[in-house]
Amino acid sequence: MKAKAFKAAFPHTLPICVGFLFLGMSYGFLMRSKGFSFVYPMLMSLFIFAGSMEFVTVSLLLSTFNPFYAFFLALMVNARHLFYGISMLDRYKNTGWKKFYLIYGMCDESFTINCAVEPPPDVDKGWFLFFVTLLNQIYWVSGSTLGALLGYVIHFDTTGIEFVMTALFVVMFINQWEEATDHRPARIGLICSLLSLLILGAKAFILPSLALIILCLSPGKIPARPSNRSNQP
């Protein structure tokens, strides 16, 4: 049963493997360039497992200790997982103890696969979801650890490497824009970010813009459009 689930899940995670290895390595290089041991990116990837927040954490670790700012920043950056979790309530039913890890290990990529892909009829759904999530985390932890280890022996100018996360979000935004039929959430995100940037400036706009986006995208503000999928069996 487990072997079948693993074989069914693995091919779906291969594209994620390529992206996570390279992105994770850039994160490991970044951490090493800031003077951190390879243990830091390895453990942060294992326990935080939130790519965007891990890149942000680099600056948090090097700045003045401000736990309240760090808490609210982490909450806002990962607030989309609130909506992810709600949409996966039915999907994670009857998965037993695996549900705890599925909740902990859910990232954007695992959410996409687990939400959209139906396992074969002879494959246990809980183990399929589990292996998708586990494999994706292994890719990320491996990439970030490898990047940090290579940082000990490979030395180059890392100026601008922080931009890799910006590039990732731009690509994700373009892909989601092309795939989505409803562009209102994207427009709202752009407008809220630009307004906050113009009013508050580059150093203080992130938290207010994220809070404003969440407020505007709350279920009471933008009703979900019905799916195009047929409800017939």
mmCIF file of C-alpha atoms in Angstrom:
data_model
loop_
_atom_site.group_PDB
_atom_site.id
_atom_site.type_symbol
_atom_site.label_atom_id
_atom_site.label_comp_id
_atom_site.label_asym_id
_atom_site.label_seq_id
_atom_site.Cartn_x
_atom_site.Cartn_y
_atom_site.Cartn_z
ATOM 1 C CA MET A 1 0.000 0.000 0.000
ATOM 2 C CA LYS A 2 2.757 2.465 0.932
ATOM 3 C CA ALA A 3 4.903 1.503 -2.050
ATOM 4 C CA LYS A 4 2.015 2.052 -4.464
ATOM 5 C CA ALA A 5 1.282 5.449 -2.921
ATOM 6 C CA PHE A 6 4.932 6.450 -3.154
ATOM 7 C CA LYS A 7 5.174 5.414 -6.814
ATOM 8 C CA ALA A 8 1.980 7.321 -7.605
ATOM 9 C CA ALA A 9 3.090 10.480 -5.772
ATOM 10 C CA PHE A 10 6.708 10.676 -6.893
ATOM 11 C CA PRO A 11 6.172 11.636 -10.583
ATOM 12 C CA HIS A 12 3.924 14.536 -9.582
ATOM 13 C CA THR A 13 6.654 15.982 -7.367
ATOM 14 C CA LEU A 14 9.516 15.839 -9.886
ATOM 15 C CA PRO A 15 8.906 19.380 -11.250
ATOM 16 C CA ILE A 16 8.835 20.625 -7.653
ATOM 17 C CA CYS A 17 12.105 18.784 -6.996
ATOM 18 C CA VAL A 18 13.930 20.732 -9.703
ATOM 19 C CA GLY A 19 12.605 24.092 -8.525
ATOM 20 C CA PHE A 20 13.105 23.405 -4.811
ATOM 21 C CA LEU A 21 16.660 22.170 -5.230
ATOM 22 C CA PHE A 22 17.795 25.281 -7.079
ATOM 23 C CA LEU A 23 15.776 27.708 -4.971
ATOM 24 C CA GLY A 24 16.814 25.946 -1.769
ATOM 25 C CA MET A 25 20.468 26.105 -2.810
ATOM 26 C CA SER A 26 20.187 29.845 -3.368
ATOM 27 C CA TYR A 27 18.735 30.162 0.129
ATOM 28 C CA GLY A 28 21.579 28.073 1.550
ATOM 29 C CA PHE A 29 24.153 30.216 -0.265
ATOM 30 C CA LEU A 30 22.468 33.345 1.078
ATOM 31 C CA MET A 31 22.538 32.094 4.669
ATOM 32 C CA ARG A 32 26.185 31.060 4.365
ATOM 33 C CA SER A 33 27.113 34.428 2.829
ATOM 34 C CA LYS A 34 25.667 36.109 5.919
ATOM 35 C CA GLY A 35 27.925 34.058 8.179
ATOM 36 C CA PHE A 36 25.486 31.374 9.342
ATOM 37 C CA SER A 37 26.477 27.741 9.744
ATOM 38 C CA PHE A 38 24.826 25.177 7.443
ATOM 39 C CA VAL A 39 22.887 23.997 10.502
ATOM 40 C CA TYR A 40 20.734 27.146 10.396
ATOM 41 C CA PRO A 41 19.250 26.711 6.903
ATOM 42 C CA MET A 42 18.927 22.962 7.443
ATOM 43 C CA LEU A 43 16.922 23.322 10.659
ATOM 44 C CA MET A 44 14.964 26.333 9.431
ATOM 45 C CA SER A 45 13.953 24.437 6.303
ATOM 46 C CA LEU A 46 12.957 21.483 8.439
ATOM 47 C CA PHE A 47 10.959 23.313 11.097
ATOM 48 C CA ILE A 48 9.803 26.537 9.415
ATOM 49 C CA PHE A 49 9.365 25.074 5.913
ATOM 50 C CA ALA A 50 8.043 28.281 4.399
ATOM 51 C CA GLY A 51 10.320 29.485 1.619
ATOM 52 C CA SER A 52 9.258 33.114 1.591
ATOM 53 C CA MET A 53 9.408 33.371 5.379
ATOM 54 C CA GLU A 54 12.809 31.694 5.492
ATOM 55 C CA PHE A 55 14.252 34.320 3.155
ATOM 56 C CA VAL A 56 12.658 37.045 5.292
ATOM 57 C CA THR A 57 14.065 35.424 8.439
ATOM 58 C CA VAL A 58 17.609 36.098 7.216
ATOM 59 C CA SER A 59 17.089 39.826 7.702
ATOM 60 C CA LEU A 60 15.168 39.264 10.949
ATOM 61 C CA LEU A 61 18.107 37.347 12.433
ATOM 62 C CA LEU A 62 20.497 40.149 11.486
ATOM 63 C CA SER A 63 18.306 43.027 12.672
ATOM 64 C CA THR A 64 17.286 44.333 16.073
ATOM 65 C CA PHE A 65 15.391 41.812 18.199
ATOM 66 C CA ASN A 66 11.693 42.559 17.753
ATOM 67 C CA PRO A 67 9.541 39.474 18.453
ATOM 68 C CA PHE A 68 6.219 41.234 17.885
ATOM 69 C CA TYR A 69 7.244 42.439 14.437
ATOM 70 C CA ALA A 70 8.589 38.972 13.583
ATOM 71 C CA PHE A 71 5.363 37.320 14.759
ATOM 72 C CA PHE A 72 3.030 39.570 12.796
ATOM 73 C CA LEU A 73 5.255 39.491 9.727
ATOM 74 C CA ALA A 74 5.252 35.686 9.765
ATOM 75 C CA LEU A 75 1.489 35.680 10.278
ATOM 76 C CA MET A 76 0.871 38.012 7.373
ATOM 77 C CA VAL A 77 3.352 36.411 4.980
ATOM 78 C CA ASN A 78 1.806 32.982 5.534
ATOM 79 C CA ALA A 79 -1.795 34.068 6.061
ATOM 80 C CA ARG A 80 -2.776 32.446 2.758
ATOM 81 C CA HIS A 81 -2.463 29.100 4.545
ATOM 82 C CA LEU A 82 -5.625 29.970 6.465
ATOM 83 C CA PHE A 83 -7.518 29.733 3.196
ATOM 84 C CA TYR A 84 -5.529 26.677 2.122
ATOM 85 C CA GLY A 85 -6.488 24.914 5.340
ATOM 86 C CA ILE A 86 -10.187 25.653 4.968
ATOM 87 C CA SER A 87 -10.237 24.325 1.418
ATOM 88 C CA MET A 88 -8.471 21.102 2.475
ATOM 89 C CA LEU A 89 -10.795 20.162 5.342
ATOM 90 C CA ASP A 90 -12.644 17.539 3.331
ATOM 91 C CA ARG A 91 -9.508 16.423 1.512
ATOM 92 C CA TYR A 92 -7.710 15.539 4.749
ATOM 93 C CA LYS A 93 -10.614 13.624 6.285
ATOM 94 C CA ASN A 94 -9.997 10.033 7.366
ATOM 95 C CA THR A 95 -6.212 10.265 6.999
ATOM 96 C CA GLY A 96 -5.549 9.317 10.627
ATOM 97 C CA TRP A 97 -2.295 10.423 12.244
ATOM 98 C CA LYS A 98 -1.024 11.582 8.856
ATOM 99 C CA LYS A 99 -3.325 14.581 9.059
ATOM 100 C CA PHE A 100 -1.014 16.272 11.594
ATOM 101 C CA TYR A 101 1.947 16.112 9.250
ATOM 102 C CA LEU A 102 -0.176 17.083 6.240
ATOM 103 C CA ILE A 103 -1.208 20.252 8.057
ATOM 104 C CA TYR A 104 2.338 21.001 9.204
ATOM 105 C CA GLY A 105 3.990 20.280 5.860
ATOM 106 C CA MET A 106 1.537 21.987 3.541
ATOM 107 C CA CYS A 107 3.256 24.479 1.238
ATOM 108 C CA ASP A 108 2.020 26.140 -1.948
ATOM 109 C CA GLU A 109 3.325 23.357 -4.172
ATOM 110 C CA SER A 110 2.039 20.492 -2.010
ATOM 111 C CA PHE A 111 -1.322 22.217 -1.764
ATOM 112 C CA THR A 112 -1.521 22.488 -5.540
ATOM 113 C CA ILE A 113 -0.778 18.804 -6.114
ATOM 114 C CA ASN A 114 -2.889 17.464 -3.264
ATOM 115 C CA CYS A 115 -5.802 19.658 -4.220
ATOM 116 C CA ALA A 116 -5.783 18.969 -7.955
ATOM 117 C CA VAL A 117 -4.520 15.393 -8.364
ATOM 118 C CA GLU A 118 -6.661 12.361 -7.657
ATOM 119 C CA PRO A 119 -4.680 9.234 -6.738
ATOM 120 C CA PRO A 120 -5.395 6.039 -8.692
ATOM 121 C CA PRO A 121 -8.319 3.960 -7.377
ATOM 122 C CA ASP A 122 -6.009 1.291 -5.947
ATOM 123 C CA VAL A 123 -3.866 3.820 -4.029
ATOM 124 C CA ASP A 124 -4.660 4.922 -0.489
ATOM 125 C CA LYS A 125 -5.453 8.645 -0.550
ATOM 126 C CA GLY A 126 -3.908 9.373 2.854
ATOM 127 C CA TRP A 127 -0.560 7.849 1.954
ATOM 128 C CA PHE A 128 -0.588 9.577 -1.434
ATOM 129 C CA LEU A 129 -1.093 12.977 0.198
ATOM 130 C CA PHE A 130 1.537 12.122 2.805
ATOM 131 C CA PHE A 131 4.231 11.205 0.293
ATOM 132 C CA VAL A 132 3.574 14.280 -1.853
ATOM 133 C CA THR A 133 4.064 16.475 1.211
ATOM 134 C CA LEU A 134 7.067 14.532 2.525
ATOM 135 C CA LEU A 135 8.901 14.447 -0.804
ATOM 136 C CA ASN A 136 8.472 18.173 -1.343
ATOM 137 C CA GLN A 137 9.871 18.929 2.114
ATOM 138 C CA ILE A 138 12.811 16.582 1.517
ATOM 139 C CA TYR A 139 13.611 18.438 -1.709
ATOM 140 C CA TRP A 140 13.581 21.789 0.050
ATOM 141 C CA VAL A 141 15.627 20.714 3.067
ATOM 142 C CA SER A 142 18.149 18.958 0.799
ATOM 143 C CA GLY A 143 18.522 21.972 -1.484
ATOM 144 C CA SER A 144 19.022 24.508 1.291
ATOM 145 C CA THR A 145 21.456 22.272 3.172
ATOM 146 C CA LEU A 146 23.438 21.506 0.022
ATOM 147 C CA GLY A 147 23.616 25.194 -0.868
ATOM 148 C CA ALA A 148 24.936 26.073 2.577
ATOM 149 C CA LEU A 149 27.536 23.293 2.441
ATOM 150 C CA LEU A 150 28.690 24.395 -1.003
ATOM 151 C CA GLY A 151 28.983 27.898 0.405
ATOM 152 C CA TYR A 152 31.973 26.718 2.448
ATOM 153 C CA VAL A 153 33.985 25.828 -0.654
ATOM 154 C CA ILE A 154 32.459 27.998 -3.405
ATOM 155 C CA HIS A 155 32.926 31.715 -2.915
ATOM 156 C CA PHE A 156 31.361 34.300 -5.208
ATOM 157 C CA ASP A 157 29.718 37.679 -4.996
ATOM 158 C CA THR A 158 26.234 37.042 -3.615
ATOM 159 C CA THR A 159 25.055 40.603 -4.153
ATOM 160 C CA GLY A 160 21.502 40.452 -5.430
ATOM 161 C CA ILE A 161 20.873 36.801 -4.569
ATOM 162 C CA GLU A 162 17.997 37.932 -2.343
ATOM 163 C CA PHE A 163 16.186 38.823 -5.577
ATOM 164 C CA VAL A 164 15.601 35.120 -6.256
ATOM 165 C CA MET A 165 12.523 35.213 -4.022
ATOM 166 C CA THR A 166 11.172 38.265 -5.819
ATOM 167 C CA ALA A 167 11.713 36.504 -9.132
ATOM 168 C CA LEU A 168 9.905 33.424 -7.818
ATOM 169 C CA PHE A 169 6.863 35.446 -6.782
ATOM 170 C CA VAL A 170 6.786 37.252 -10.130
ATOM 171 C CA VAL A 171 6.796 33.928 -11.991
ATOM 172 C CA MET A 172 4.106 32.515 -9.683
ATOM 173 C CA PHE A 173 2.011 35.639 -10.192
ATOM 174 C CA ILE A 174 2.269 35.390 -13.982
ATOM 175 C CA ASN A 175 1.425 31.672 -13.960
ATOM 176 C CA GLN A 176 -1.578 32.166 -11.709
ATOM 177 C CA TRP A 177 -2.737 35.131 -13.822
ATOM 178 C CA GLU A 178 -2.620 32.990 -16.956
ATOM 179 C CA GLU A 179 -4.393 30.032 -15.355
ATOM 180 C CA ALA A 180 -7.071 31.959 -13.447
ATOM 181 C CA THR A 181 -10.312 33.126 -15.006
ATOM 182 C CA ASP A 182 -11.044 35.563 -12.171
ATOM 183 C CA HIS A 183 -8.350 38.258 -11.941
ATOM 184 C CA ARG A 184 -9.986 40.275 -9.164
ATOM 185 C CA PRO A 185 -7.776 38.873 -6.364
ATOM 186 C CA ALA A 186 -4.629 39.683 -8.344
ATOM 187 C CA ARG A 187 -5.823 43.213 -9.099
ATOM 188 C CA ILE A 188 -6.742 43.753 -5.455
ATOM 189 C CA GLY A 189 -3.298 42.560 -4.359
ATOM 190 C CA LEU A 190 -1.567 44.935 -6.757
ATOM 191 C CA ILE A 191 -3.723 47.914 -5.808
ATOM 192 C CA CYS A 192 -3.358 47.326 -2.048
ATOM 193 C CA SER A 193 0.418 46.926 -2.360
ATOM 194 C CA LEU A 194 0.839 50.041 -4.512
ATOM 195 C CA LEU A 195 -1.327 52.160 -2.226
ATOM 196 C CA SER A 196 0.565 51.016 0.867
ATOM 197 C CA LEU A 197 3.891 51.619 -0.881
ATOM 198 C CA LEU A 198 2.931 55.140 -1.952
ATOM 199 C CA ILE A 199 1.536 56.088 1.452
ATOM 200 C CA LEU A 200 3.960 54.354 3.834
ATOM 201 C CA GLY A 201 7.137 53.950 1.801
ATOM 202 C CA ALA A 202 9.274 50.928 0.956
ATOM 203 C CA LYS A 203 10.346 50.191 4.542
ATOM 204 C CA ALA A 204 6.913 50.037 6.141
ATOM 205 C CA PHE A 205 4.404 48.965 3.512
ATOM 206 C CA ILE A 206 4.619 45.149 3.749
ATOM 207 C CA LEU A 207 2.548 44.432 6.857
ATOM 208 C CA PRO A 208 -0.193 47.012 6.137
ATOM 209 C CA SER A 209 -0.498 45.883 2.511
ATOM 210 C CA LEU A 210 -0.765 42.227 3.513
ATOM 211 C CA ALA A 211 -3.375 43.065 6.154
ATOM 212 C CA LEU A 212 -5.350 45.085 3.624
ATOM 213 C CA ILE A 213 -5.167 42.285 1.053
ATOM 214 C CA ILE A 214 -6.411 39.723 3.580
ATOM 215 C CA LEU A 215 -9.251 42.038 4.578
ATOM 216 C CA CYS A 216 -10.303 42.542 0.963
ATOM 217 C CA LEU A 217 -10.029 38.860 0.108
ATOM 218 C CA SER A 218 -11.983 37.646 3.116
ATOM 219 C CA PRO A 219 -14.980 35.469 2.168
ATOM 220 C CA GLY A 220 -17.452 38.190 2.997
ATOM 221 C CA LYS A 221 -15.833 40.631 0.587
ATOM 222 C CA ILE A 222 -15.361 38.552 -2.568
ATOM 223 C CA PRO A 223 -17.808 35.691 -2.999
ATOM 224 C CA ALA A 224 -16.275 32.696 -4.704
ATOM 225 C CA ARG A 225 -17.471 32.117 -8.232
ATOM 226 C CA PRO A 226 -18.959 28.704 -8.937
ATOM 227 C CA SER A 227 -16.568 26.147 -10.367
ATOM 228 C CA ASN A 228 -16.814 25.179 -14.002
ATOM 229 C CA ARG A 229 -16.536 21.532 -13.061
ATOM 230 C CA SER A 230 -19.622 19.458 -13.336
ATOM 231 C CA ASN A 231 -21.117 18.059 -10.138
ATOM 232 C CA GLN A 232 -22.329 14.993 -11.942
ATOM 233 C CA PRO A 233 -20.562 11.716 -11.200
#
